[in-house]
CSV table of N, CA and C in Angstrom, one decimal:
chain,number,residue,atom,x,y,z
A,10,PRO,N,47.6,-95.2,-114.4
A,10,PRO,CA,47.5,-97.2,-115.1
A,10,PRO,C,47.2,-97.5,-116.2
A,11,ASN,N,46.4,-96.7,-117.2
A,11,ASN,CA,46.2,-97.3,-118.6
A,11,ASN,C,47.3,-96.7,-119.4
A,12,ASP,N,48.2,-95.6,-119.0
A,12,ASP,CA,49.1,-95.0,-119.6
A,12,ASP,C,50.4,-95.9,-119.7
A,13,PRO,N,50.7,-96.5,-120.9
A,13,PRO,CA,52.0,-97.1,-120.9
A,13,PRO,C,53.1,-96.7,-120.7
A,14,GLY,N,53.3,-95.3,-121.5
A,14,GLY,CA,54.1,-94.4,-120.8
A,14,GLY,C,55.0,-94.0,-119.7
A,15,SER,N,53.8,-94.2,-118.4
A,15,SER,CA,53.8,-93.9,-117.2
A,15,SER,C,54.7,-94.3,-116.3
A,16,ILE,N,55.1,-94.3,-115.1
A,16,ILE,CA,55.7,-95.1,-114.2
A,16,ILE,C,54.8,-95.7,-113.5
A,17,PRO,N,55.4,-96.8,-112.9
A,17,PRO,CA,54.0,-97.7,-112.5
A,17,PRO,C,53.6,-97.8,-111.2
A,18,SER,N,54.4,-96.8,-111.0
A,18,SER,CA,53.2,-95.8,-109.5
A,18,SER,C,53.9,-94.5,-108.8
A,19,ASP,N,52.7,-93.9,-108.5
A,19,ASP,CA,53.7,-92.6,-108.2
A,19,ASP,C,54.1,-92.2,-106.6
A,20,ASP,N,54.1,-93.9,-106.5
A,20,ASP,CA,55.1,-92.9,-105.3
A,20,ASP,C,56.2,-93.8,-105.2
A,21,VAL,N,57.4,-92.8,-105.4
A,21,VAL,CA,58.7,-93.2,-105.8
A,21,VAL,C,59.6,-93.7,-104.6
A,22,ARG,N,60.5,-94.9,-104.8
A,22,ARG,CA,60.9,-94.9,-103.7
A,22,ARG,C,62.6,-94.8,-103.3
A,23,CYS,N,63.0,-94.6,-105.0
A,23,CYS,CA,64.7,-94.3,-105.3
A,23,CYS,C,64.8,-93.9,-106.4
A,24,ILE,N,65.5,-93.3,-106.6
A,24,ILE,CA,66.4,-92.9,-108.3
A,24,ILE,C,67.8,-92.9,-108.5
A,25,TYR,N,68.0,-93.6,-109.3
A,25,TYR,CA,69.4,-93.9,-110.0
A,25,TYR,C,70.0,-93.0,-111.2
A,26,LYS,N,71.4,-92.7,-111.4
A,26,LYS,CA,71.3,-92.2,-113.0
A,26,LYS,C,72.8,-93.7,-112.8
A,27,ASP,N,73.0,-94.2,-113.5
A,27,ASP,CA,73.5,-95.1,-113.4
A,27,ASP,C,75.2,-94.2,-115.0
A,28,SER,N,75.9,-95.2,-115.1
A,28,SER,CA,77.0,-94.6,-115.6
A,28,SER,C,76.9,-94.0,-117.3
A,29,ASN,N,75.8,-94.7,-118.1
A,29,ASN,CA,75.5,-94.3,-118.9
A,29,ASN,C,73.9,-92.9,-118.8
A,30,ASN,N,74.1,-92.6,-118.3
A,30,ASN,CA,73.3,-91.5,-118.0
A,30,ASN,C,71.8,-91.9,-118.1
A,31,ASN,N,71.9,-93.1,-117.9
A,31,ASN,CA,70.7,-93.9,-117.7
A,31,ASN,C,69.7,-93.3,-116.5
A,32,ILE,N,68.4,-92.9,-116.5
A,32,ILE,CA,67.7,-93.0,-114.4
A,32,ILE,C,67.1,-93.7,-114.7
A,33,TRP,N,66.9,-94.4,-113.7
A,33,TRP,CA,66.1,-95.8,-113.5
A,33,TRP,C,65.2,-95.2,-111.9
A,34,VAL,N,63.9,-96.1,-112.0
A,34,VAL,CA,63.3,-95.2,-110.8
A,34,VAL,C,62.7,-96.6,-110.4
A,35,GLY,N,62.5,-96.1,-109.3
A,35,GLY,CA,62.1,-97.2,-108.2
A,35,GLY,C,60.7,-97.5,-108.0
A,36,THR,N,59.6,-97.9,-107.7
A,36,THR,CA,58.4,-97.5,-107.3
A,36,THR,C,58.0,-98.6,-106.4
A,37,SER,N,56.7,-97.8,-105.8
A,37,SER,CA,56.3,-99.6,-105.0
A,37,SER,C,55.4,-100.1,-105.5
A,38,LYS,N,55.5,-100.1,-107.0
A,38,LYS,CA,55.1,-101.3,-108.0
A,38,LYS,C,56.2,-101.8,-109.1
A,39,GLY,N,57.1,-102.1,-108.8
A,39,GLY,CA,58.1,-101.7,-109.5
A,39,GLY,C,59.6,-101.2,-110.0
A,40,LEU,N,59.7,-101.4,-111.2
A,40,LEU,CA,61.3,-100.4,-111.9
A,40,LEU,C,61.1,-99.7,-113.1
A,41,ALA,N,61.4,-98.3,-113.0
A,41,ALA,CA,60.5,-98.4,-114.9
A,41,ALA,C,62.1,-97.6,-115.1
A,42,LEU,N,62.4,-97.7,-116.2
A,42,LEU,CA,63.1,-96.6,-117.1
A,42,LEU,C,63.1,-95.3,-117.6
A,43,PHE,N,63.6,-94.3,-117.5
A,43,PHE,CA,63.1,-92.5,-118.0
A,43,PHE,C,63.8,-92.8,-119.6
A,44,ASN,N,62.5,-92.9,-120.6
A,44,ASN,CA,63.4,-92.0,-121.8
A,44,ASN,C,63.5,-90.5,-121.5
A,45,GLU,N,64.9,-90.2,-121.7
A,45,GLU,CA,64.7,-88.7,-121.8
A,45,GLU,C,64.0,-88.3,-123.4
A,46,GLU,N,63.9,-89.0,-124.3
A,46,GLU,CA,63.4,-88.1,-125.9
A,46,GLU,C,62.4,-88.0,-125.9
A,47,THR,N,61.6,-89.1,-125.5
A,47,THR,CA,60.0,-89.0,-125.6
A,47,THR,C,59.4,-89.1,-124.2
A,48,GLY,N,60.2,-88.7,-123.3
A,48,GLY,CA,59.0,-88.1,-121.9
A,48,GLY,C,58.8,-89.1,-121.1
A,49,ALA,N,59.3,-90.6,-121.3
A,49,ALA,CA,58.1,-91.8,-120.7
A,49,ALA,C,59.1,-92.6,-120.2
A,50,PHE,N,57.7,-93.4,-119.7
A,50,PHE,CA,59.0,-94.3,-119.1
A,50,PHE,C,59.0,-96.2,-120.0
A,51,ILE,N,60.1,-96.5,-119.5
A,51,ILE,CA,59.8,-98.0,-120.3
A,51,ILE,C,60.0,-98.7,-118.9
A,52,ILE,N,58.8,-99.9,-119.0
A,52,ILE,CA,59.0,-100.8,-118.2
A,52,ILE,C,59.9,-101.9,-118.5
A,53,PRO,N,60.7,-102.1,-117.6
A,53,PRO,CA,61.9,-103.1,-118.4
A,53,PRO,C,61.2,-105.2,-118.5
A,54,LYS,N,60.6,-105.2,-119.8
A,54,LYS,CA,60.3,-106.3,-119.9
A,54,LYS,C,60.7,-107.5,-119.8
A,55,GLN,N,62.4,-107.6,-119.7
A,55,GLN,CA,63.1,-108.6,-120.0
A,55,GLN,C,63.3,-108.4,-118.3
A,56,SER,N,62.8,-108.1,-117.5
A,56,SER,CA,63.9,-107.9,-116.2
A,56,SER,C,62.5,-108.7,-115.4
A,57,PRO,N,63.6,-109.6,-114.2
A,57,PRO,CA,62.7,-111.0,-113.4
A,57,PRO,C,61.3,-110.5,-113.2
A,58,THR,N,60.3,-110.7,-113.0
A,58,THR,CA,59.3,-110.7,-113.3
A,58,THR,C,59.0,-109.3,-111.7
A,59,GLY,N,59.9,-110.0,-110.0
A,59,GLY,CA,60.4,-109.3,-109.1
A,59,GLY,C,59.8,-108.6,-109.2
A,60,LEU,N,61.4,-107.4,-110.5
A,60,LEU,CA,60.4,-106.2,-110.9
A,60,LEU,C,59.7,-105.8,-111.0
A,61,ARG,N,58.6,-106.2,-111.6
A,61,ARG,CA,57.0,-105.6,-112.4
A,61,ARG,C,56.0,-105.5,-111.4
A,62,THR,N,56.8,-106.3,-110.0
A,62,THR,CA,55.4,-106.1,-109.3
A,62,THR,C,56.0,-105.9,-107.6
A,63,SER,N,57.9,-106.2,-107.9
A,63,SER,CA,57.8,-105.9,-106.2
A,63,SER,C,57.6,-104.4,-105.7
A,64,PRO,N,58.1,-103.6,-104.7
A,64,PRO,CA,58.8,-102.6,-104.5
A,64,PRO,C,60.0,-102.3,-104.2
A,65,VAL,N,61.1,-101.2,-105.4
A,65,VAL,CA,61.9,-101.1,-105.7
A,65,VAL,C,62.2,-100.1,-104.5
A,66,PHE,N,63.5,-101.0,-103.4
A,66,PHE,CA,63.6,-99.2,-102.9
A,66,PHE,C,65.2,-98.8,-102.8
A,67,GLU,N,66.2,-99.6,-103.7
A,67,GLU,CA,67.9,-99.3,-103.9
A,67,GLU,C,68.4,-99.9,-105.1
A,68,ILE,N,68.9,-99.1,-105.7
A,68,ILE,CA,69.6,-99.5,-107.3
A,68,ILE,C,71.4,-99.2,-107.0
A,69,ARG,N,72.0,-99.7,-107.6
A,69,ARG,CA,73.0,-99.5,-107.6
A,69,ARG,C,73.8,-100.3,-108.3
A,70,GLN,N,74.8,-99.9,-109.3
A,70,GLN,CA,75.7,-100.2,-110.4
A,70,GLN,C,76.7,-100.8,-109.7
A,71,MET,N,77.8,-101.5,-109.9
A,71,MET,CA,78.9,-102.3,-109.8
A,71,MET,C,79.8,-101.8,-110.7
A,72,ASP,N,80.9,-102.5,-110.2
A,72,ASP,CA,82.1,-102.6,-111.4
A,72,ASP,C,82.4,-102.8,-112.3
A,73,ASP,N,81.7,-103.8,-112.8
A,73,ASP,CA,81.2,-104.4,-113.9
A,73,ASP,C,79.9,-104.2,-115.1
A,74,ASN,N,79.7,-102.5,-113.8
A,74,ASN,CA,78.2,-102.5,-114.8
A,74,ASN,C,76.5,-102.8,-114.9
A,75,LYS,N,76.7,-103.9,-114.0
A,75,LYS,CA,75.7,-104.8,-113.6
A,75,LYS,C,75.2,-103.7,-112.7
A,76,LEU,N,73.6,-103.8,-113.0
A,76,LEU,CA,72.4,-103.1,-111.4
A,76,LEU,C,72.5,-103.8,-111.1
A,77,TRP,N,72.4,-103.9,-109.8
A,77,TRP,CA,71.4,-104.6,-108.5
A,77,TRP,C,70.4,-103.9,-107.8
A,78,ILE,N,69.2,-104.2,-108.0
A,78,ILE,CA,67.8,-103.8,-107.5
A,78,ILE,C,67.6,-104.3,-106.5
A,79,GLY,N,67.4,-103.8,-105.0
A,79,GLY,CA,67.0,-104.0,-104.0
A,79,GLY,C,65.5,-103.7,-103.6
A,80,THR,N,64.8,-104.8,-104.1
A,80,THR,CA,63.1,-105.2,-103.5
A,80,THR,C,63.1,-106.0,-102.1
A,81,GLU,N,61.3,-105.1,-101.9
A,81,GLU,CA,61.0,-105.6,-101.1
A,81,GLU,C,60.9,-107.5,-100.6
A,82,LEU,N,60.5,-107.8,-101.3
A,82,LEU,CA,59.3,-109.2,-101.7
A,82,LEU,C,60.5,-110.0,-102.3
A,83,ASN,N,61.6,-110.3,-103.3
A,83,ASN,CA,62.6,-110.9,-104.1
A,83,ASN,C,63.6,-110.7,-103.8
A,84,GLY,N,64.1,-109.6,-102.8
A,84,GLY,CA,65.7,-109.5,-102.6
A,84,GLY,C,66.4,-109.1,-103.4
A,85,SER,N,68.0,-109.2,-103.7
A,85,SER,CA,68.6,-107.6,-104.5
A,85,SER,C,68.7,-109.1,-105.9
A,86,ILE,N,68.2,-108.2,-107.0
A,86,ILE,CA,67.8,-108.4,-108.6
A,86,ILE,C,68.8,-107.8,-108.8
A,87,SER,N,70.0,-108.9,-110.2
A,87,SER,CA,70.7,-108.2,-111.0
A,87,SER,C,70.1,-108.4,-112.2
A,88,LEU,N,70.5,-106.9,-112.4
A,88,LEU,CA,70.2,-106.7,-114.1
A,88,LEU,C,71.4,-107.2,-115.7
C-alpha cells in the first residue's frame, strides 16, 4: 500500500489489453494501468471516484475506443 507504483490490490478480477496495447487491470480495490516501460502501475487520477475504490469485474473497449469498466458498486463507467 505504501508503494505508489504498486497495483491497488493483490486480488485481480480482470485484465484487458486495449487497441493501443495498454494493459488495464481491474482489482478488488479499483482500476490500474500497467506501464511496460517502468514496470509500475498507474492509478488513473482523472477517473471517476468509483474506479479508485470499487471492485472492477469487467473491462471492454467499444468501437469508439472508449473503455467501459464494470464495477460492483458504481455500475458501468466509461473512460
